[in-house]
Amino acid sequence: MTQVNILIVEDNPEDRELYKRYLRSNQNLQVLEAEIGEEALDMLDSHSVSLVLVDYNLPDMDGIEIIRAIRQHEKGEYVPIIMLTGLGNEEIAVEALKLGAQDYLIKGKLSATALLRSIENALKQTKLEQQLRDKTRELEDFVSVAAHDLKSPLSTIYVYCQMLKEQLGEQQETSELVQVIEKRSEQMIHLIDTLLSYTRLGRITTDLYPVELNDIIDCVKQNLHNLIVERDCEILCDNLPGVIGEETGLIQIFQNILSNSIKYCRQKPRIRLSAQQSDKLAIIAIQDNGIGIKKSEFDNIFLPFTRLHKGSEFIGTGIGLANVKKIVEQFHGKIWIESVVDQGSTFYISLPLRDTLKDLSKSA
Amino acid sequence: MNTIVVIDDSPEDYEALYRAFKKIGNQSPIVHEDDPSSAMDTIRQHQPKLILLDLNMPEMDGQELLRLIKQDLSTHNIPVIIFSTSNNERDINECYELGANAYLQKPLNFDHYLKLAKNIDEFWINANIVGKQP
């Protein structure tokens, strides 16, 4: 085991001494000390901190504030945190765990064994999480490179089909065959683009700001104008609230769902958008009269590469809704579905209402 | 001379572009360079009126080459049109920031290749007529 730097953040000198004594039994553990939150944040900057042991009640910050501050710190996003709380402060402890602390220990009941075991577990867990992040990153890079490399030759095939078609001119039958190749390669290019944007979504953190959903829907309707006219689609839209998000992402969300509603429908598509407000959330419902989805597929449709229908009946990439879910989650929202086969589906999207911006930035 | 230098490691992609220019009856000499590492020499030697540059190439990527072109005093005034399969906002922005004059996303359909070639060709013809007027 390499050297591990434990940062103790505790304003009570006696408590600090006690923890130091406990930690001394493991020679690999090196102790750093801070009395207040600000000092602890400075230590993160100047030292390589492996784990933070933090008191729930510091003179300048409470336990929740210090965890938020550490997580927002450049070097503290992933550092393991163990919170020391007083007896009867379980609520604070639970809140700490929610914010990403690895463990909490109750001050009065502390023993050397318990402390060391908790530290060992937290370090192990953090190491595993880091490995998982690295692997995920690696996998995303691989997909991104593979997709790019696939797109290049495909683009060439696509252009050559068109050159060939032009040369063939009158020879109709052959030209039709080439057209199939052209169309298929075009579909594949589209698929690769969608795949690329899926892998990209996980990495980009966008700034969130208030957006009027009514404007988003207007824009989506314009983008889908041809499809709407072609299918003689009827869209009823209630007045929708403002939410916290980002324009491009919101357009992607609603465009994807609306175009699905229109495409996966065997009759004249009728779509109704409505909204409810509960607490700090807007819940938007998008109801259609499409072919519907079996209950057993409700979760699957949000996974990448799920296609429920034969390509000959409905064209799709199988990534659309996975992208939608990723974006909704980036906006601190949720998406779910209710549906009856042959009657239609309702997608529900919850997003923070525009007035909750302040709270969000605090917990982000 | 209104030489156009095309830098693309794929002979097939170059072929498509070349055919488009040929088809519209282009008069400008076209030079193909498939090795980005010797591209700067080719550009300096031919002093082209236009550079068409593929972004995704082995050894040296298009961005790096674009940077070199725009940093070199003998080449920084030459307009560069980027061809790339990437629709990544970051790639596009980076190219414009480095001084690219246009960013075209592949696949371009062949009809667009033809239109592009025609417009470039007409631009030179017009430019020459204007230039020759007393």
Short mmCIF file of C-alpha atoms in Angstrom, two decimals:
data_model
loop_
_atom_site.label_atom_id
_atom_site.label_comp_id
_atom_site.label_asym_id
_atom_site.label_seq_id
_atom_site.Cartn_x
_atom_site.Cartn_y
_atom_site.Cartn_z
CA MET A 1 0.00 0.00 0.00
CA THR A 2 1.39 3.38 -0.93
CA GLN A 3 1.28 6.35 1.39
CA VAL A 4 -2.20 7.61 2.13
CA ASN A 5 -2.83 11.20 3.22
CA ILE A 6 -5.80 11.55 5.52
CA LEU A 7 -7.06 15.09 6.01
CA ILE A 8 -8.77 15.55 9.37
CA VAL A 9 -11.10 18.55 9.44
CA GLU A 10 -12.10 19.14 13.03
CA ASP A 11 -12.12 22.27 15.17
CA ASN A 12 -12.01 20.45 18.50
CA PRO A 13 -8.33 19.74 19.38
CA GLU A 14 -9.17 16.82 21.66
CA ASP A 15 -11.16 15.09 18.95
CA ARG A 16 -8.32 15.68 16.51
CA GLU A 17 -5.84 14.07 18.91
CA LEU A 18 -8.10 11.06 19.34
CA TYR A 19 -8.42 10.48 15.59
CA LYS A 20 -4.67 10.89 15.15
CA ARG A 21 -4.02 8.31 17.82
CA TYR A 22 -6.39 5.87 16.11
CA LEU A 23 -4.77 6.45 12.75
CA ARG A 24 -1.25 5.98 14.07
CA SER A 25 -1.75 2.22 14.27
CA ASN A 26 -1.49 2.08 10.49
CA GLN A 27 1.93 3.24 9.30
CA ASN A 28 0.78 3.94 5.79
CA LEU A 29 -1.55 6.66 6.96
CA GLN A 30 -0.16 10.18 6.99
CA VAL A 31 -2.22 12.80 8.81
CA LEU A 32 -3.00 16.33 7.62
CA GLU A 33 -5.04 18.67 9.81
CA ALA A 34 -7.43 21.55 9.28
CA GLU A 35 -9.57 23.33 11.85
CA ILE A 36 -12.10 24.99 9.59
CA GLY A 37 -13.64 24.36 6.19
CA GLU A 38 -11.73 27.08 4.34
CA GLU A 39 -8.45 25.67 5.60
CA ALA A 40 -9.48 22.20 4.43
CA LEU A 41 -10.16 23.50 0.91
CA ASP A 42 -6.70 25.12 0.86
CA MET A 43 -5.17 21.81 1.93
CA LEU A 44 -6.85 20.08 -1.03
CA ASP A 45 -5.01 22.53 -3.25
CA SER A 46 -1.59 22.24 -1.66
CA HIS A 47 -1.48 18.56 -0.70
CA SER A 48 -2.33 15.31 -2.35
CA VAL A 49 -5.27 14.33 -0.15
CA SER A 50 -6.38 10.68 -0.32
CA LEU A 51 -9.37 10.93 2.03
CA VAL A 52 -11.17 13.57 4.06
CA LEU A 53 -12.38 12.87 7.58
CA VAL A 54 -14.73 15.73 8.37
CA ASP A 55 -16.65 16.90 11.39
CA TYR A 56 -20.35 17.60 10.78
CA ASN A 57 -20.24 20.96 12.45
CA LEU A 58 -17.36 23.31 11.71
CA PRO A 59 -17.12 26.95 12.83
CA ASP A 60 -17.40 28.28 9.24
CA MET A 61 -19.47 25.58 7.52
CA ASP A 62 -21.91 22.86 8.46
CA GLY A 63 -21.40 19.29 7.30
CA ILE A 64 -23.51 19.66 4.19
CA GLU A 65 -21.81 22.87 3.11
CA ILE A 66 -18.34 21.41 3.49
CA ILE A 67 -19.20 18.33 1.42
CA ARG A 68 -20.65 20.52 -1.34
CA ALA A 69 -17.58 22.75 -1.22
CA ILE A 70 -15.22 19.77 -1.44
CA ARG A 71 -17.15 18.26 -4.35
CA GLN A 72 -17.04 21.58 -6.20
CA HIS A 73 -13.32 21.93 -5.55
CA GLU A 74 -11.11 21.15 -8.54
CA LYS A 75 -9.30 18.38 -6.70
CA GLY A 76 -12.17 17.23 -4.54
CA GLU A 77 -14.72 15.91 -7.01
CA TYR A 78 -13.91 12.27 -6.33
CA VAL A 79 -11.98 12.33 -3.06
CA PRO A 80 -13.57 9.96 -0.51
CA ILE A 81 -15.24 11.69 2.44
CA ILE A 82 -16.13 10.20 5.81
CA MET A 83 -18.35 12.34 8.00
CA LEU A 84 -18.19 12.31 11.79
CA THR A 85 -21.54 13.17 13.32
CA GLY A 86 -22.84 13.43 16.84
CA LEU A 87 -25.32 10.95 18.23
CA GLY A 88 -28.82 11.70 16.97
CA ASN A 89 -27.64 13.48 13.83
CA GLU A 90 -28.66 10.68 11.50
CA GLU A 91 -30.51 13.11 9.28
CA ILE A 92 -27.33 15.02 8.54
CA ALA A 93 -25.56 11.71 7.93
CA VAL A 94 -28.14 10.59 5.41
CA GLU A 95 -27.93 13.94 3.65
CA ALA A 96 -24.14 13.62 3.60
CA LEU A 97 -24.34 10.20 1.97
CA LYS A 98 -26.75 11.56 -0.63
CA LEU A 99 -24.25 14.26 -1.50
CA GLY A 100 -21.57 11.68 -2.09
CA ALA A 101 -19.88 11.04 1.24
CA GLN A 102 -18.68 7.44 1.41
CA ASP A 103 -19.55 6.79 5.04
CA TYR A 104 -20.45 8.36 8.38
CA LEU A 105 -19.30 7.50 11.87
CA ILE A 106 -20.85 8.51 15.15
CA LYS A 107 -18.43 10.35 17.36
CA GLY A 108 -19.31 8.87 20.74
CA LYS A 109 -19.12 5.30 19.47
CA LEU A 110 -15.90 5.58 17.56
CA SER A 111 -13.17 2.97 17.87
CA ALA A 112 -9.83 2.61 16.10
CA THR A 113 -10.99 -0.54 14.34
CA ALA A 114 -14.21 1.08 13.10
CA LEU A 115 -12.39 4.14 11.85
CA LEU A 116 -9.66 2.19 10.07
CA ARG A 117 -12.16 -0.19 8.52
CA SER A 118 -14.29 2.67 7.27
CA ILE A 119 -11.23 4.36 5.76
CA GLU A 120 -10.12 1.15 4.09
CA ASN A 121 -13.57 0.58 2.59
CA ALA A 122 -13.90 4.15 1.39
CA LEU A 123 -10.49 4.01 -0.30
CA LYS A 124 -11.29 0.70 -1.92
CA GLN A 125 -14.64 1.94 -3.18
CA THR A 126 -13.15 5.14 -4.55
CA LYS A 127 -10.44 3.19 -6.34
CA LEU A 128 -13.04 0.93 -7.96
CA GLU A 129 -15.14 3.91 -8.98
CA GLN A 130 -12.09 5.51 -10.56
CA GLN A 131 -11.35 2.32 -12.48
CA LEU A 132 -14.94 2.22 -13.66
CA ARG A 133 -14.76 5.83 -14.83
CA ASP A 134 -11.51 5.11 -16.68
CA LYS A 135 -12.98 2.04 -18.35
CA THR A 136 -16.14 3.88 -19.34
CA ARG A 137 -14.05 6.66 -20.76
CA GLU A 138 -11.91 4.16 -22.66
CA LEU A 139 -15.01 2.49 -24.06
CA GLU A 140 -16.48 5.83 -25.13
CA ASP A 141 -13.22 6.74 -26.83
CA PHE A 142 -13.22 3.41 -28.59
CA VAL A 143 -16.79 3.82 -29.83
CA SER A 144 -16.06 7.35 -30.94
CA VAL A 145 -12.93 6.37 -32.89
CA ALA A 146 -14.58 3.29 -34.37
CA ALA A 147 -17.59 5.32 -35.45
CA HIS A 148 -15.42 7.96 -37.07
CA ASP A 149 -13.40 5.35 -38.90
CA LEU A 150 -16.58 3.68 -40.13
CA LYS A 151 -18.00 6.93 -41.38
CA SER A 152 -15.11 7.75 -43.68
CA PRO A 153 -15.36 4.78 -46.05
CA LEU A 154 -19.14 4.97 -45.90
CA SER A 155 -19.08 8.57 -47.04
CA THR A 156 -16.98 7.50 -50.01
CA ILE A 157 -19.41 4.69 -50.87
CA TYR A 158 -22.27 7.17 -50.68
CA VAL A 159 -20.67 9.65 -53.09
CA TYR A 160 -19.60 6.90 -55.47
CA CYS A 161 -23.17 5.60 -55.62
CA GLN A 162 -24.26 9.01 -56.76
CA MET A 163 -21.50 9.20 -59.35
CA LEU A 164 -22.45 5.76 -60.60
CA LYS A 165 -26.12 6.67 -60.72
CA GLU A 166 -25.31 9.70 -62.80
CA GLN A 167 -23.29 7.65 -65.27
CA LEU A 168 -25.95 4.97 -65.51
CA GLY A 169 -28.57 7.52 -66.39
CA GLU A 170 -31.06 5.68 -68.54
CA GLN A 171 -30.29 2.14 -67.43
CA GLN A 172 -33.12 2.27 -64.99
CA GLU A 173 -32.99 -1.15 -63.39
CA THR A 174 -29.31 -0.96 -62.48
CA SER A 175 -29.77 2.57 -61.32
CA GLU A 176 -32.46 1.42 -58.91
CA LEU A 177 -30.06 -1.14 -57.44
CA VAL A 178 -27.47 1.57 -56.87
CA GLN A 179 -30.16 3.66 -55.25
CA VAL A 180 -30.66 0.97 -52.62
CA ILE A 181 -26.94 0.99 -51.79
CA GLU A 182 -27.01 4.76 -51.63
CA LYS A 183 -30.03 4.84 -49.36
CA ARG A 184 -28.63 2.19 -47.04
CA SER A 185 -25.27 3.89 -46.73
CA GLU A 186 -27.06 7.13 -45.97
CA GLN A 187 -29.00 5.42 -43.18
CA MET A 188 -25.79 4.02 -41.77
CA ILE A 189 -24.15 7.45 -41.79
CA HIS A 190 -27.14 8.76 -39.87
CA LEU A 191 -26.84 5.89 -37.41
CA ILE A 192 -23.16 6.59 -36.85
CA ASP A 193 -23.85 10.29 -36.30
CA THR A 194 -26.46 9.48 -33.69
CA LEU A 195 -24.10 7.02 -32.03
CA LEU A 196 -21.38 9.65 -31.93
CA SER A 197 -23.66 12.19 -30.35
CA TYR A 198 -24.66 9.58 -27.74
CA THR A 199 -21.06 9.03 -26.65
CA ARG A 200 -20.43 12.77 -26.73
CA LEU A 201 -23.43 13.51 -24.50
CA GLY A 202 -21.87 11.89 -21.46
CA ARG A 203 -18.86 14.16 -21.52
CA ILE A 204 -20.14 17.60 -22.22
CA THR A 205 -21.42 19.55 -19.26
CA THR A 206 -23.53 22.42 -20.43
CA ASP A 207 -24.62 25.45 -18.50
CA LEU A 208 -28.30 25.32 -17.66
CA TYR A 209 -30.54 28.35 -17.89
CA PRO A 210 -34.27 29.21 -18.01
CA VAL A 211 -36.00 28.25 -21.25
CA GLU A 212 -39.63 28.68 -22.32
CA LEU A 213 -40.98 25.30 -23.41
CA ASN A 214 -43.56 26.98 -25.65
CA ASP A 215 -40.70 28.36 -27.76
CA ILE A 216 -39.06 24.94 -27.90
CA ILE A 217 -42.26 23.30 -29.15
CA ASP A 218 -42.69 26.00 -31.82
CA CYS A 219 -39.19 25.34 -33.02
CA VAL A 220 -39.68 21.55 -33.04
CA LYS A 221 -42.90 21.94 -35.02
CA GLN A 222 -41.02 23.97 -37.61
CA ASN A 223 -38.26 21.38 -37.82
CA LEU A 224 -40.80 18.61 -38.28
CA HIS A 225 -42.98 20.63 -40.64
CA ASN A 226 -42.62 18.27 -43.60
CA LEU A 227 -43.35 15.16 -41.57
CA ILE A 228 -46.35 16.82 -39.90
CA VAL A 229 -47.85 17.86 -43.24
CA GLU A 230 -47.06 14.55 -44.90
CA ARG A 231 -48.81 12.54 -42.16
CA ASP A 232 -51.57 15.13 -41.69
CA CYS A 233 -50.69 15.18 -38.01
CA GLU A 234 -52.68 17.08 -35.41
CA ILE A 235 -50.74 18.55 -32.49
CA LEU A 236 -52.60 20.10 -29.55
CA CYS A 237 -50.38 21.98 -27.18
CA ASP A 238 -51.41 23.48 -23.84
CA ASN A 239 -49.57 26.46 -22.46
CA LEU A 240 -46.28 25.01 -21.15
CA PRO A 241 -44.16 26.43 -18.32
CA GLY A 242 -40.58 27.65 -18.35
CA VAL A 243 -37.97 25.14 -17.22
CA ILE A 244 -34.27 24.98 -16.48
CA GLY A 245 -32.33 23.40 -19.32
CA GLU A 246 -30.55 24.27 -22.48
CA GLU A 247 -32.15 25.01 -25.82
CA THR A 248 -30.44 22.55 -28.17
CA GLY A 249 -30.90 19.69 -25.73
CA LEU A 250 -34.57 20.47 -25.13
CA ILE A 251 -35.20 20.64 -28.87
CA GLN A 252 -33.54 17.24 -29.26
CA ILE A 253 -35.73 15.79 -26.50
CA PHE A 254 -39.05 16.98 -27.86
CA GLN A 255 -38.20 16.54 -31.52
CA ASN A 256 -37.24 12.94 -30.90
CA ILE A 257 -40.37 12.09 -28.97
CA LEU A 258 -42.74 13.95 -31.31
CA SER A 259 -41.22 12.43 -34.44
CA ASN A 260 -41.50 8.97 -32.83
CA SER A 261 -45.14 9.65 -32.05
CA ILE A 262 -45.79 10.59 -35.66
CA LYS A 263 -43.70 7.79 -37.19
CA TYR A 264 -44.91 4.93 -35.01
CA CYS A 265 -48.55 5.44 -35.83
CA ARG A 266 -50.82 3.61 -38.25
CA GLN A 267 -53.60 6.22 -38.36
CA LYS A 268 -53.81 10.01 -38.50
CA PRO A 269 -51.42 11.02 -35.71
CA ARG A 270 -52.98 13.06 -32.90
CA ILE A 271 -50.59 14.34 -30.27
CA ARG A 272 -51.40 16.29 -27.15
CA LEU A 273 -48.89 18.09 -24.98
CA SER A 274 -49.86 19.15 -21.49
CA ALA A 275 -48.11 20.13 -18.30
CA GLN A 276 -48.55 19.82 -14.57
CA GLN A 277 -46.58 21.53 -11.89
CA SER A 278 -45.69 19.85 -8.65
CA ASP A 279 -43.41 21.36 -6.06
CA LYS A 280 -40.40 22.57 -8.03
CA LEU A 281 -40.95 20.32 -11.04
CA ALA A 282 -42.77 20.66 -14.31
CA ILE A 283 -44.16 17.37 -15.57
CA ILE A 284 -44.81 17.43 -19.27
CA ALA A 285 -46.98 14.77 -20.84
CA ILE A 286 -46.80 13.92 -24.53
CA GLN A 287 -49.72 11.72 -25.44
CA ASP A 288 -50.12 10.05 -28.82
CA ASN A 289 -52.48 7.64 -30.58
CA GLY A 290 -49.65 5.51 -31.98
CA ILE A 291 -48.99 1.79 -31.96
CA GLY A 292 -48.07 1.75 -28.26
CA ILE A 293 -45.44 -0.23 -26.39
CA LYS A 294 -45.70 -3.41 -24.34
CA LYS A 295 -45.26 -2.92 -20.61
CA SER A 296 -42.30 -5.33 -20.61
CA GLU A 297 -40.47 -2.95 -22.96
CA PHE A 298 -41.01 0.23 -20.94
CA ASP A 299 -37.46 0.29 -19.56
CA ASN A 300 -35.79 -1.17 -22.63
CA ILE A 301 -36.80 1.61 -24.98
CA PHE A 302 -34.43 3.97 -23.17
CA LEU A 303 -31.43 1.69 -23.71
CA PRO A 304 -29.24 2.19 -26.76
CA PHE A 305 -29.81 -0.11 -29.74
CA THR A 306 -33.30 -1.16 -28.74
CA ARG A 307 -35.50 -1.53 -31.78
CA LEU A 308 -38.94 -2.94 -31.25
CA HIS A 309 -40.01 -3.08 -34.87
CA LYS A 310 -38.86 -4.48 -38.14
CA GLY A 311 -36.91 -1.97 -40.20
CA SER A 312 -39.27 -2.56 -43.10
CA GLU A 313 -42.23 -1.11 -41.22
CA PHE A 314 -40.66 1.67 -39.17
CA ILE A 315 -37.28 3.24 -39.79
CA GLY A 316 -35.17 4.18 -36.80
CA THR A 317 -31.69 4.01 -35.35
CA GLY A 318 -32.49 2.62 -31.90
CA ILE A 319 -30.47 5.30 -30.16
CA GLY A 320 -32.91 8.20 -30.20
CA LEU A 321 -34.60 7.62 -26.86
CA ALA A 322 -31.33 6.66 -25.18
CA ASN A 323 -30.05 10.09 -26.20
CA VAL A 324 -33.22 11.71 -24.91
CA LYS A 325 -32.87 10.01 -21.52
CA LYS A 326 -29.25 11.10 -21.22
CA ILE A 327 -30.13 14.71 -21.94
CA VAL A 328 -33.11 14.73 -19.56
CA GLU A 329 -30.86 13.41 -16.80
CA GLN A 330 -28.25 16.05 -17.54
CA PHE A 331 -31.01 18.57 -16.92
CA HIS A 332 -31.72 16.94 -13.53
CA GLY A 333 -34.97 15.54 -14.86
CA LYS A 334 -36.62 12.17 -15.35
CA ILE A 335 -38.42 10.47 -18.22
CA TRP A 336 -40.90 7.62 -18.12
CA ILE A 337 -43.67 6.15 -20.19
CA GLU A 338 -47.19 4.79 -19.90
CA SER A 339 -48.58 2.95 -22.87
CA VAL A 340 -51.23 0.57 -24.11
CA VAL A 341 -50.54 -1.44 -27.23
CA ASP A 342 -52.65 -0.28 -30.21
CA GLN A 343 -54.02 2.66 -28.24
CA GLY A 344 -51.08 4.97 -27.80
CA SER A 345 -48.29 6.07 -25.50
CA THR A 346 -47.74 8.93 -23.10
CA PHE A 347 -44.22 10.06 -22.39
CA TYR A 348 -43.70 11.99 -19.17
CA ILE A 349 -40.76 14.29 -18.67
CA SER A 350 -40.08 16.02 -15.40
CA LEU A 351 -37.81 19.04 -15.45
CA PRO A 352 -36.99 21.64 -12.81
CA LEU A 353 -39.25 24.69 -13.07
CA ARG A 354 -37.46 27.87 -14.00
CA ASP A 355 -37.72 29.40 -10.54
CA THR A 356 -35.61 26.67 -8.98
CA LEU A 357 -32.38 27.76 -10.63
CA LYS A 358 -30.80 28.94 -7.39
CA ASP A 359 -31.34 25.69 -5.52
CA LEU A 360 -29.91 23.70 -8.38
CA SER A 361 -26.68 25.60 -8.63
CA LYS A 362 -26.15 25.02 -4.93
CA SER A 363 -26.41 21.25 -5.13
CA ALA A 364 -24.76 20.82 -8.53
CA MET B 1 -2.02 30.06 -62.43
CA ASN B 2 -5.17 29.20 -60.51
CA THR B 3 -3.81 25.99 -59.06
CA ILE B 4 -5.94 24.14 -56.55
CA VAL B 5 -4.18 21.86 -54.06
CA VAL B 6 -6.24 19.00 -52.67
CA ILE B 7 -4.86 17.36 -49.53
CA ASP B 8 -6.59 14.05 -48.91
CA ASP B 9 -5.08 10.71 -47.99
CA SER B 10 -7.92 8.81 -49.67
CA PRO B 11 -7.40 8.46 -53.43
CA GLU B 12 -11.09 7.62 -53.87
CA ASP B 13 -12.27 10.79 -52.19
CA TYR B 14 -9.85 12.81 -54.29
CA GLU B 15 -11.15 11.03 -57.39
CA ALA B 16 -14.72 12.16 -56.64
CA LEU B 17 -13.60 15.75 -56.29
CA TYR B 18 -11.44 15.54 -59.41
CA ARG B 19 -14.31 14.13 -61.47
CA ALA B 20 -16.57 16.93 -60.31
CA PHE B 21 -14.08 19.55 -61.48
CA LYS B 22 -13.50 17.72 -64.75
CA LYS B 23 -17.20 17.38 -65.40
CA ILE B 24 -17.89 21.08 -65.14
CA GLY B 25 -15.01 21.78 -67.53
CA ASN B 26 -12.70 23.33 -64.98
CA GLN B 27 -9.52 24.90 -66.40
CA SER B 28 -7.52 25.23 -63.18
CA PRO B 29 -4.67 22.78 -62.61
CA ILE B 30 -5.40 20.47 -59.69
CA VAL B 31 -2.59 19.04 -57.57
CA HIS B 32 -3.26 16.10 -55.29
CA GLU B 33 -1.20 15.61 -52.15
CA ASP B 34 -1.93 12.45 -50.16
CA ASP B 35 0.79 12.85 -47.55
CA PRO B 36 0.05 15.58 -45.00
CA SER B 37 3.67 15.67 -43.81
CA SER B 38 4.88 16.88 -47.21
CA ALA B 39 1.82 19.06 -47.81
CA MET B 40 3.51 22.29 -46.70
CA ASP B 41 6.26 21.79 -49.30
CA THR B 42 3.68 21.15 -52.01
CA ILE B 43 1.74 24.27 -51.05
CA ARG B 44 4.84 26.49 -50.98
CA GLN B 45 5.97 25.09 -54.33
CA HIS B 46 2.66 25.58 -56.15
CA GLN B 47 1.38 28.69 -54.35
CA PRO B 48 -2.22 27.61 -55.07
CA LYS B 49 -5.22 29.92 -55.17
CA LEU B 50 -7.21 27.51 -53.03
CA ILE B 51 -6.58 24.58 -50.71
CA LEU B 52 -9.10 21.80 -50.16
CA LEU B 53 -8.18 19.95 -46.99
CA ASP B 54 -9.40 16.66 -45.53
CA LEU B 55 -9.47 16.72 -41.72
CA ASN B 56 -9.06 13.09 -40.81
CA MET B 57 -5.66 11.89 -41.95
CA PRO B 58 -3.03 9.62 -40.45
CA GLU B 59 0.23 10.95 -38.99
CA MET B 60 -0.75 14.61 -39.06
CA ASP B 61 -4.37 15.63 -38.67
CA GLY B 62 -5.95 18.34 -40.76
CA GLN B 63 -6.18 20.80 -37.88
CA GLU B 64 -2.43 20.67 -37.37
CA LEU B 65 -1.81 21.25 -41.07
CA LEU B 66 -4.33 24.08 -41.11
CA ARG B 67 -2.47 25.68 -38.22
CA LEU B 68 0.82 25.44 -40.16
CA ILE B 69 -0.75 26.92 -43.30
CA LYS B 70 -2.20 29.85 -41.40
CA GLN B 71 1.01 30.50 -39.44
CA ASP B 72 3.32 30.53 -42.44
CA LEU B 73 3.66 34.01 -43.97
CA SER B 74 4.00 32.59 -47.48
CA THR B 75 0.75 30.60 -47.25
CA HIS B 76 -1.51 32.25 -44.68
CA ASN B 77 -3.48 34.22 -47.28
CA ILE B 78 -4.55 31.14 -49.24
CA PRO B 79 -8.21 30.28 -48.65
CA VAL B 80 -8.75 26.82 -47.15
CA ILE B 81 -11.91 24.75 -47.44
CA ILE B 82 -12.14 21.90 -44.95
CA PHE B 83 -13.75 18.57 -45.79
CA SER B 84 -14.54 16.35 -42.83
CA THR B 85 -16.78 13.53 -41.73
CA SER B 86 -16.91 15.02 -38.25
CA ASN B 87 -20.07 16.83 -37.20
CA ASN B 88 -18.56 17.56 -33.82
CA GLU B 89 -19.18 21.16 -32.84
CA ARG B 90 -15.71 21.32 -31.26
CA ASP B 91 -13.94 20.26 -34.48
CA ILE B 92 -15.93 22.75 -36.53
CA ASN B 93 -15.24 25.63 -34.15
CA GLU B 94 -11.57 24.78 -33.91
CA CYS B 95 -11.20 24.89 -37.70
CA TYR B 96 -12.85 28.28 -38.01
CA GLU B 97 -10.78 29.63 -35.16
CA LEU B 98 -7.63 28.41 -36.91
CA GLY B 99 -8.68 30.39 -39.98
CA ALA B 100 -10.56 27.93 -42.20
CA ASN B 101 -12.68 29.72 -44.80
CA ALA B 102 -15.36 27.05 -44.95
CA TYR B 103 -16.15 23.73 -43.29
CA LEU B 104 -17.98 21.18 -45.41
CA GLN B 105 -19.26 18.04 -43.81
CA LYS B 106 -18.84 14.73 -45.62
CA PRO B 107 -20.60 13.01 -47.18
CA LEU B 108 -21.32 15.75 -49.64
CA ASN B 109 -23.59 14.41 -52.32
CA PHE B 110 -22.10 14.43 -55.78
CA ASP B 111 -24.44 17.14 -56.96
CA HIS B 112 -23.01 19.44 -54.29
CA TYR B 113 -19.49 18.55 -55.39
CA LEU B 114 -20.45 19.67 -58.89
CA LYS B 115 -21.97 22.93 -57.67
CA LEU B 116 -18.97 23.64 -55.49
CA ALA B 117 -16.58 23.03 -58.39
CA LYS B 118 -18.69 25.20 -60.69
CA ASN B 119 -18.78 28.10 -58.24
CA ILE B 120 -15.04 27.94 -57.62
CA ASP B 121 -14.38 27.80 -61.35
CA GLU B 122 -16.68 30.73 -62.10
CA PHE B 123 -15.16 32.71 -59.28
CA TRP B 124 -11.71 32.47 -60.87
CA ILE B 125 -13.05 33.28 -64.34
CA ASN B 126 -14.81 36.38 -62.98
CA ALA B 127 -11.82 37.34 -60.88
CA ASN B 128 -9.57 37.13 -63.93
CA ILE B 129 -11.91 39.23 -66.07
CA VAL B 130 -12.08 41.90 -63.40
CA GLY B 131 -8.32 41.70 -62.98
CA LYS B 132 -7.66 42.19 -66.68
CA GLN B 133 -9.81 45.28 -67.00
CA PRO B 134 -7.75 48.45 -67.41
#
